[in-house]
């Protein structure tokens, strides 16, 4: 089976398993796990920010960021199909007592004027708009990248209106590779960023929250509140360190394969692809037949994709699938959509 359902399915490499077996550990809740401490110091340096925090998942990473940046009754602005809005079990309201107001972007990228228009005037009736949340790359828009000028305009408009900026950088390294920019540049002007290590970078478990020391200290408290204090987490951090140092180099190949699959799919009568939105490792396909049936037909041909809507399927390239998976997916697509 060629598993193109998500980049979350990557398994740890032999080198990761060896590093995990040998990892020096301690109690991370007491700040005594040397491997976690190393990971967090390396991440802070890589992102050129004061501090970093290892968390169990991207969802927890996003949520501790949003908890640290809000108070109950406030409002977070996010793109209408943002992961925090559609895929985190309503946690922003459930955990922090805040509402998320959707603003529609273009291919996942918010327009700074639209954000400005959504910020509420001070009024006794209104929630206070506290945070702008940006997703880069934007998953449901197709793995789209926020161009640097757009990012700068968004952080500027947030500052002008007194909003903090949260970046859901679950796939921030994919964005950095696509832009040819260091991740430090992409997080320069945001308050807190959450970055997944267990997607394209290949770690078995874990994400990082990065930002200023006081903000990250608050995230550490909230991680504990959510039950995310992981004790001898060095066994996980050992693999995460390799994901951080070696993972990014492999992403350009994933992007190349995604592009080739998208172009092949775009020629078939039973499928359509918005080629400009295929910018990184994700390929979303609109199907003329029901997507769940197409998903089954792909599986019968040894290719796993995900139906993410009645007529929408997603294929994701990652380090555990290569050119053979690409060929199998193209062959299956020709049989199913041709
Ligand atoms: N995304 C998963 C599913 O939840 C859809 C996937 O397969 O793509 N932010 C973004 C932009 C994400 O895409 C995801 C995971 C997360 C946050 C949450 O990460 P985890 O799954 O580690 O909680």
Tab-separated table of C-alpha atoms and ligand atoms in Angstrom:
chain	number	residue	atom	x	y	z
A	1	UNK	CA	0.000	0.000	0.000
A	2	UNK	CA	1.183	3.516	-0.832
A	3	UNK	CA	-0.140	5.630	2.009
A	4	UNK	CA	-0.910	9.138	0.765
A	5	UNK	CA	-3.611	9.897	3.347
A	6	UNK	CA	-1.453	12.312	5.335
A	7	UNK	CA	2.132	13.199	6.174
A	8	UNK	CA	1.184	12.254	9.747
A	9	UNK	CA	1.623	8.569	8.810
A	10	UNK	CA	5.433	8.728	8.586
A	11	UNK	CA	7.231	6.171	10.741
A	12	UNK	CA	10.459	6.869	12.634
A	13	UNK	CA	13.654	6.071	10.715
A	14	UNK	CA	16.227	3.572	11.983
A	15	UNK	CA	18.392	6.495	13.097
A	16	UNK	CA	15.466	7.896	15.081
A	17	UNK	CA	14.781	4.548	16.726
A	18	UNK	CA	18.453	4.255	17.712
A	19	UNK	CA	18.474	7.789	19.097
A	20	UNK	CA	15.294	7.024	21.037
A	21	UNK	CA	16.807	3.882	22.519
A	22	UNK	CA	19.925	5.739	23.637
A	23	UNK	CA	18.235	8.970	24.767
A	24	UNK	CA	19.311	10.503	28.052
A	25	UNK	CA	16.137	11.263	30.005
A	26	UNK	CA	14.872	12.936	33.165
A	27	UNK	CA	11.622	14.404	34.471
A	28	UNK	CA	10.649	17.073	31.961
A	29	UNK	CA	7.931	18.525	34.200
A	30	UNK	CA	10.771	19.382	36.573
A	31	UNK	CA	12.788	20.723	33.622
A	32	UNK	CA	15.287	17.877	33.990
A	33	UNK	CA	15.087	15.979	30.725
A	34	UNK	CA	18.367	16.785	28.962
A	35	UNK	CA	17.161	15.611	25.549
A	36	UNK	CA	13.998	17.719	25.698
A	37	UNK	CA	16.071	20.673	26.897
A	38	UNK	CA	18.438	20.219	23.970
A	39	UNK	CA	15.566	20.021	21.491
A	40	UNK	CA	13.982	23.178	22.899
A	41	UNK	CA	17.281	25.087	22.840
A	42	UNK	CA	18.017	23.978	19.267
A	43	UNK	CA	14.529	24.981	18.160
A	44	UNK	CA	14.757	28.409	19.786
A	45	UNK	CA	18.083	28.982	18.000
A	46	UNK	CA	16.793	27.755	14.638
A	47	UNK	CA	13.739	30.020	14.827
A	48	UNK	CA	15.825	32.897	16.248
A	49	UNK	CA	13.399	33.349	19.144
A	50	UNK	CA	13.885	33.280	22.907
A	51	UNK	CA	12.253	29.994	23.825
A	52	UNK	CA	10.627	26.803	22.607
A	53	UNK	CA	8.397	24.149	24.178
A	54	UNK	CA	7.931	20.513	23.162
A	55	UNK	CA	4.254	19.496	23.115
A	56	UNK	CA	2.577	16.187	22.229
A	57	UNK	CA	0.624	17.336	19.166
A	58	UNK	CA	-0.112	20.148	16.773
A	59	UNK	CA	-3.543	20.562	18.289
A	60	UNK	CA	-2.099	21.020	21.768
A	61	UNK	CA	0.505	23.386	20.342
A	62	UNK	CA	-2.144	25.583	18.740
A	63	UNK	CA	-4.340	25.483	21.802
A	64	UNK	CA	-1.693	26.443	24.361
A	65	UNK	CA	-0.718	29.335	22.062
A	66	UNK	CA	-4.306	30.546	21.845
A	67	UNK	CA	-4.836	30.062	25.575
A	68	UNK	CA	-1.740	32.136	26.305
A	69	UNK	CA	-2.862	34.962	24.003
A	70	UNK	CA	-6.513	35.293	25.072
A	71	UNK	CA	-8.860	35.756	28.009
A	72	UNK	CA	-12.386	34.308	28.179
A	73	UNK	CA	-14.929	36.251	26.136
A	74	UNK	CA	-12.416	37.442	23.557
A	75	UNK	CA	-12.349	36.769	19.843
A	76	UNK	CA	-9.831	35.126	17.518
A	77	UNK	CA	-9.887	35.888	13.794
A	78	UNK	CA	-8.989	32.947	11.578
A	79	UNK	CA	-9.360	31.916	7.944
A	80	UNK	CA	-12.733	30.228	7.361
A	81	UNK	CA	-11.247	26.761	6.780
A	82	UNK	CA	-8.441	27.045	9.338
A	83	UNK	CA	-7.545	23.911	11.258
A	84	UNK	CA	-8.271	25.651	14.588
A	85	UNK	CA	-11.777	26.395	13.334
A	86	UNK	CA	-12.781	23.154	11.638
A	87	UNK	CA	-10.544	20.419	13.005
A	88	UNK	CA	-9.768	21.015	16.678
A	89	UNK	CA	-13.035	19.855	18.226
A	90	UNK	CA	-14.163	23.384	19.073
A	91	UNK	CA	-11.285	23.713	21.525
A	92	UNK	CA	-10.897	27.482	21.336
A	93	UNK	CA	-14.400	27.874	22.806
A	94	UNK	CA	-14.301	24.653	24.842
A	95	UNK	CA	-10.991	25.406	26.573
A	96	UNK	CA	-10.516	29.166	26.514
A	97	UNK	CA	-14.057	30.539	26.312
A	98	UNK	CA	-13.302	32.484	23.136
A	99	UNK	CA	-15.105	32.671	19.835
A	100	UNK	CA	-13.397	32.203	16.487
A	101	UNK	CA	-14.625	34.498	13.745
A	102	UNK	CA	-14.012	33.200	10.234
A	103	UNK	CA	-12.725	35.471	7.490
A	104	UNK	CA	-12.553	34.008	3.992
A	105	UNK	CA	-9.104	34.109	2.400
A	106	UNK	CA	-7.969	33.593	-1.182
A	107	UNK	CA	-6.399	30.145	-1.463
A	108	UNK	CA	-6.119	30.228	2.321
A	109	UNK	CA	-4.343	33.576	2.462
A	110	UNK	CA	-6.139	36.295	4.402
A	111	UNK	CA	-6.260	39.816	3.046
A	112	UNK	CA	-5.026	42.421	5.528
A	113	UNK	CA	-7.926	44.795	4.699
A	114	UNK	CA	-10.463	42.041	5.385
A	115	UNK	CA	-8.785	41.397	8.736
A	116	UNK	CA	-8.877	45.101	9.582
A	117	UNK	CA	-12.584	45.194	8.696
A	118	UNK	CA	-13.280	42.227	10.985
A	119	UNK	CA	-11.653	43.796	14.059
A	120	UNK	CA	-14.437	45.075	16.302
A	121	UNK	CA	-14.706	48.624	17.551
A	122	UNK	CA	-14.601	48.927	21.338
A	123	UNK	CA	-18.236	48.680	22.420
A	124	UNK	CA	-19.892	47.323	25.539
A	125	UNK	CA	-21.695	44.729	23.384
A	126	UNK	CA	-18.702	43.355	21.507
A	127	UNK	CA	-16.188	40.683	22.296
A	128	UNK	CA	-12.695	42.159	22.271
A	129	UNK	CA	-10.825	41.013	19.169
A	130	UNK	CA	-7.572	39.722	20.649
A	131	UNK	CA	-5.768	37.444	18.201
A	132	UNK	CA	-5.159	36.975	14.496
A	133	UNK	CA	-4.437	33.330	13.727
A	134	UNK	CA	-2.666	32.558	10.436
A	135	UNK	CA	-2.203	29.040	8.986
A	136	UNK	CA	0.952	28.494	6.885
A	137	UNK	CA	0.858	26.301	4.905
A	138	UNK	CA	-2.927	26.277	4.821
A	139	UNK	CA	-4.080	22.682	4.845
A	140	UNK	CA	-7.629	22.798	3.470
A	141	UNK	CA	-6.794	25.472	0.910
A	142	UNK	CA	-4.416	22.927	-0.648
A	143	UNK	CA	-1.149	23.299	1.245
A	144	UNK	CA	-0.880	26.908	0.146
A	145	UNK	CA	1.912	29.209	1.247
A	146	UNK	CA	1.429	32.689	2.685
A	147	UNK	CA	3.631	34.959	0.532
A	148	UNK	CA	6.092	37.003	2.555
A	149	UNK	CA	4.465	40.340	1.626
A	150	UNK	CA	1.066	39.007	2.719
A	151	UNK	CA	2.501	37.738	5.995
A	152	UNK	CA	4.142	41.090	6.669
A	153	UNK	CA	0.900	42.915	5.849
A	154	UNK	CA	-1.032	40.644	8.214
A	155	UNK	CA	1.360	41.047	11.128
A	156	UNK	CA	1.388	44.816	10.516
A	157	UNK	CA	-2.405	45.097	10.505
A	158	UNK	CA	-2.576	42.970	13.654
A	159	UNK	CA	-0.095	45.256	15.417
A	160	UNK	CA	-1.945	48.356	14.258
A	161	UNK	CA	-5.131	47.026	15.887
A	162	UNK	CA	-3.485	45.688	19.036
A	163	UNK	CA	-3.983	42.008	18.126
A	164	UNK	CA	-1.512	39.274	19.008
A	165	UNK	CA	-0.524	36.953	16.150
A	166	UNK	CA	-0.657	33.172	16.353
A	167	UNK	CA	0.815	31.127	13.523
A	168	UNK	CA	-0.415	27.578	12.946
A	169	UNK	CA	2.808	26.437	11.338
A	170	UNK	CA	1.995	22.736	11.400
A	171	UNK	CA	3.678	22.636	7.967
A	172	UNK	CA	5.803	25.769	8.309
A	173	UNK	CA	8.906	24.023	6.971
A	174	UNK	CA	7.000	23.220	3.771
A	175	UNK	CA	6.240	26.934	3.460
A	176	UNK	CA	9.861	27.851	4.153
A	177	UNK	CA	11.112	25.439	1.480
A	178	UNK	CA	8.572	26.694	-1.062
A	179	UNK	CA	9.534	30.318	-0.369
A	180	UNK	CA	13.268	29.663	-0.108
A	181	UNK	CA	13.264	31.520	3.236
A	182	UNK	CA	14.550	30.415	6.647
A	183	UNK	CA	11.817	29.573	9.165
A	184	UNK	CA	13.219	32.317	11.408
A	185	UNK	CA	12.088	34.914	8.852
A	186	UNK	CA	8.555	33.509	8.790
A	187	UNK	CA	8.124	33.696	12.569
A	188	UNK	CA	9.994	36.981	13.082
A	189	UNK	CA	6.908	39.081	13.763
A	190	UNK	CA	4.486	36.591	15.315
A	191	UNK	CA	3.814	36.188	19.029
A	192	UNK	CA	3.600	32.404	19.097
A	193	UNK	CA	4.001	29.696	16.479
A	194	UNK	CA	3.176	26.005	16.663
A	195	UNK	CA	5.208	23.752	14.336
A	196	UNK	CA	4.624	20.020	13.826
A	197	UNK	CA	7.557	17.623	13.849
A	198	UNK	CA	5.407	14.573	13.226
A	199	UNK	CA	4.211	15.488	9.741
A	200	UNK	CA	6.618	15.874	6.807
A	201	UNK	CA	9.646	16.073	9.101
A	202	UNK	CA	9.029	12.485	10.165
A	203	UNK	CA	9.103	12.441	13.990
A	204	UNK	CA	6.771	9.841	15.503
A	205	UNK	CA	5.237	12.334	17.954
A	206	UNK	CA	5.456	15.991	18.815
A	207	UNK	CA	5.244	19.660	17.960
A	208	UNK	CA	7.044	22.788	19.105
A	209	UNK	CA	5.729	26.095	20.337
A	210	UNK	CA	8.173	28.957	19.786
A	211	UNK	CA	8.170	32.611	20.837
A	212	UNK	CA	9.270	35.043	23.542
A	213	UNK	CA	10.273	33.518	26.885
A	214	UNK	CA	7.352	34.887	28.915
A	215	UNK	CA	4.771	33.724	26.389
A	216	UNK	CA	6.350	30.283	26.112
A	217	UNK	CA	6.450	30.030	29.933
A	218	UNK	CA	2.682	30.586	29.949
A	219	UNK	CA	2.301	27.890	27.263
A	220	UNK	CA	4.287	25.550	29.514
A	221	UNK	CA	1.757	26.151	32.319
A	222	UNK	CA	-1.153	25.529	29.951
A	223	UNK	CA	0.488	22.369	28.584
A	224	UNK	CA	0.550	21.097	32.177
A	225	UNK	CA	-3.084	22.134	32.661
A	226	UNK	CA	-4.059	20.051	29.627
A	227	UNK	CA	-2.180	17.001	30.894
A	228	UNK	CA	0.673	17.433	28.435
A	229	UNK	CA	3.531	17.329	30.954
A	230	UNK	CA	5.248	14.213	29.647
A	231	UNK	CA	7.949	13.286	32.201
A	232	UNK	CA	10.723	11.229	30.463
A	233	UNK	CA	9.816	12.713	27.093
A	234	UNK	CA	13.449	12.570	25.981
A	235	UNK	CA	12.695	9.308	24.169
A	236	UNK	CA	10.394	11.332	21.912
A	237	UNK	CA	12.582	14.438	21.807
A	238	UNK	CA	15.504	12.304	20.572
A	239	UNK	CA	13.566	11.474	17.402
A	240	UNK	CA	12.227	15.023	17.207
A	241	UNK	CA	15.790	16.434	17.198
A	242	UNK	CA	16.575	14.369	14.093
A	243	UNK	CA	13.308	15.444	12.468
A	244	UNK	CA	14.241	19.079	13.041
A	245	UNK	CA	17.810	18.774	11.772
A	246	UNK	CA	17.336	16.327	8.898
A	247	UNK	CA	13.645	16.508	7.974
A	248	UNK	CA	13.490	19.806	6.086
A	249	UNK	CA	15.973	18.715	3.393
A	250	UNK	CA	13.576	16.052	2.114
A	251	UNK	CA	10.542	18.303	1.654
A	252	UNK	CA	11.378	19.657	-1.813
A	253	UNK	CA	11.042	16.138	-3.233
A	254	UNK	CA	7.563	15.843	-1.702
A	255	UNK	CA	6.608	19.114	-3.366
A	256	UNK	CA	7.915	17.945	-6.739
A	257	UNK	CA	5.907	14.720	-6.555
A	258	UNK	CA	2.737	16.529	-5.468
A	259	UNK	CA	3.055	18.830	-8.453
A	260	UNK	CA	3.457	15.911	-10.886
A	261	UNK	CA	0.417	14.112	-9.470
A	262	UNK	CA	-1.648	17.305	-9.633
A	263	UNK	CA	-0.708	17.859	-13.283
A	264	UNK	CA	-1.604	14.268	-14.167
A	265	UNK	CA	-4.935	14.479	-12.340
A	266	UNK	CA	-5.742	17.794	-13.981
A	267	UNK	CA	-5.835	16.106	-17.414
A	268	UNK	CA	-8.502	13.568	-16.462
A	269	UNK	CA	-12.224	14.099	-17.125
A	270	UNK	CA	-13.364	12.682	-13.763
A	271	UNK	CA	-11.228	14.989	-11.634
A	272	UNK	CA	-10.256	18.620	-11.420
A	273	UNK	CA	-7.381	20.245	-9.602
A	274	UNK	CA	-6.788	23.919	-8.874
A	275	UNK	CA	-3.154	23.859	-9.988
A	276	UNK	CA	-2.183	27.264	-8.521
A	277	UNK	CA	-3.079	25.952	-5.062
A	278	UNK	CA	-0.684	23.003	-5.366
A	279	UNK	CA	2.341	24.728	-3.861
A	280	UNK	CA	3.745	22.165	-1.434
A	281	UNK	CA	3.122	18.492	-0.571
A	282	UNK	CA	-0.698	18.336	-0.638
A	283	UNK	CA	-2.942	17.655	-3.618
A	284	UNK	CA	-6.685	18.261	-3.321
A	285	UNK	CA	-8.861	16.861	-6.090
A	286	UNK	CA	-12.480	17.670	-6.858
A	287	UNK	CA	-14.148	14.516	-8.128
A	288	UNK	CA	-17.174	14.233	-10.423
A	289	UNK	CA	-18.133	10.958	-8.682
A	290	UNK	CA	-18.605	10.655	-4.888
A	291	UNK	CA	-15.237	10.950	-3.131
A	292	UNK	CA	-15.762	8.023	-0.702
A	293	UNK	CA	-16.228	5.672	-3.695
A	294	UNK	CA	-13.114	7.106	-5.346
A	295	UNK	CA	-11.191	6.614	-2.114
A	296	UNK	CA	-12.208	2.918	-2.124
A	297	UNK	CA	-11.280	2.545	-5.787
A	298	UNK	CA	-7.806	3.960	-5.088
A	299	UNK	CA	-7.397	1.616	-2.117
A	300	UNK	CA	-8.246	-1.362	-4.352
A	301	UNK	CA	-5.337	-0.257	-6.533
A	302	UNK	CA	-2.941	-0.028	-3.605
A	303	UNK	CA	-3.088	3.748	-3.102
A	304	UNK	CA	-4.533	5.330	0.028
A	305	UNK	CA	-5.934	8.848	-0.199
A	306	UNK	CA	-8.509	10.602	1.970
A	307	UNK	CA	-12.045	11.661	1.067
A	308	UNK	CA	-12.355	15.012	2.844
A	309	UNK	CA	-15.767	16.008	1.555
A	310	UNK	CA	-18.520	14.594	-0.652
A	311	UNK	CA	-16.535	15.393	-3.830
A	312	UNK	CA	-13.118	16.176	-2.442
A	313	UNK	CA	-10.075	13.951	-2.009
A	314	UNK	CA	-6.616	14.671	-0.673
A	315	UNK	CA	-3.279	13.010	-1.468
A	316	UNK	CA	-0.201	13.895	0.589
A	317	UNK	CA	3.462	13.271	-0.202
A	318	UNK	CA	5.935	12.642	2.601
A	319	UNK	CA	9.253	10.979	3.316
A	320	UNK	CA	7.827	7.439	3.463
A	321	UNK	CA	6.548	7.508	-0.136
A	322	UNK	CA	8.648	7.911	-3.267
A	323	UNK	CA	8.408	7.860	-7.049
A	324	UNK	CA	6.844	4.392	-7.006
A	325	UNK	CA	3.917	5.809	-4.997
A	326	UNK	CA	3.625	8.688	-7.444
A	327	UNK	CA	3.500	6.266	-10.394
A	328	UNK	CA	0.951	4.041	-8.657
A	329	UNK	CA	-1.229	7.064	-7.850
A	330	UNK	CA	-1.074	8.349	-11.442
A	331	UNK	CA	-1.936	4.882	-12.822
A	332	UNK	CA	-4.827	4.495	-10.385
A	333	UNK	CA	-6.092	7.986	-11.169
A	334	UNK	CA	-6.084	7.270	-14.921
A	335	UNK	CA	-8.099	4.098	-14.320
A	336	UNK	CA	-10.588	5.767	-11.967
A	337	UNK	CA	-10.970	9.290	-13.411
A	338	UNK	CA	-9.901	8.677	-17.050
B	1	LIG	N1	-3.885	17.872	10.317
B	1	LIG	C1	-4.254	16.513	10.031
B	1	LIG	C2	-5.756	16.332	10.261
B	1	LIG	O1	-6.155	16.888	11.471
B	1	LIG	C3	-6.581	16.933	9.176
B	1	LIG	C4	-3.873	16.168	8.612
B	1	LIG	O2	-3.853	14.962	8.293
B	1	LIG	O3	-3.578	17.082	7.826
B	1	LIG	N2	-2.662	22.394	12.100
B	1	LIG	C5	-2.768	21.947	10.836
B	1	LIG	C6	-2.714	22.919	9.721
B	1	LIG	C7	-2.930	20.576	10.599
B	1	LIG	O4	-3.060	20.163	9.343
B	1	LIG	C8	-2.968	19.683	11.690
B	1	LIG	C9	-3.173	18.192	11.483
B	1	LIG	C10	-2.844	20.195	12.983
B	1	LIG	C11	-2.703	21.570	13.153
B	1	LIG	C12	-2.942	19.335	14.223
B	1	LIG	O5	-1.874	18.478	14.390
B	1	LIG	P1	-2.051	17.133	15.277
B	1	LIG	O6	-2.737	16.148	14.396
B	1	LIG	O7	-0.649	16.781	15.633
B	1	LIG	O8	-2.859	17.482	16.483
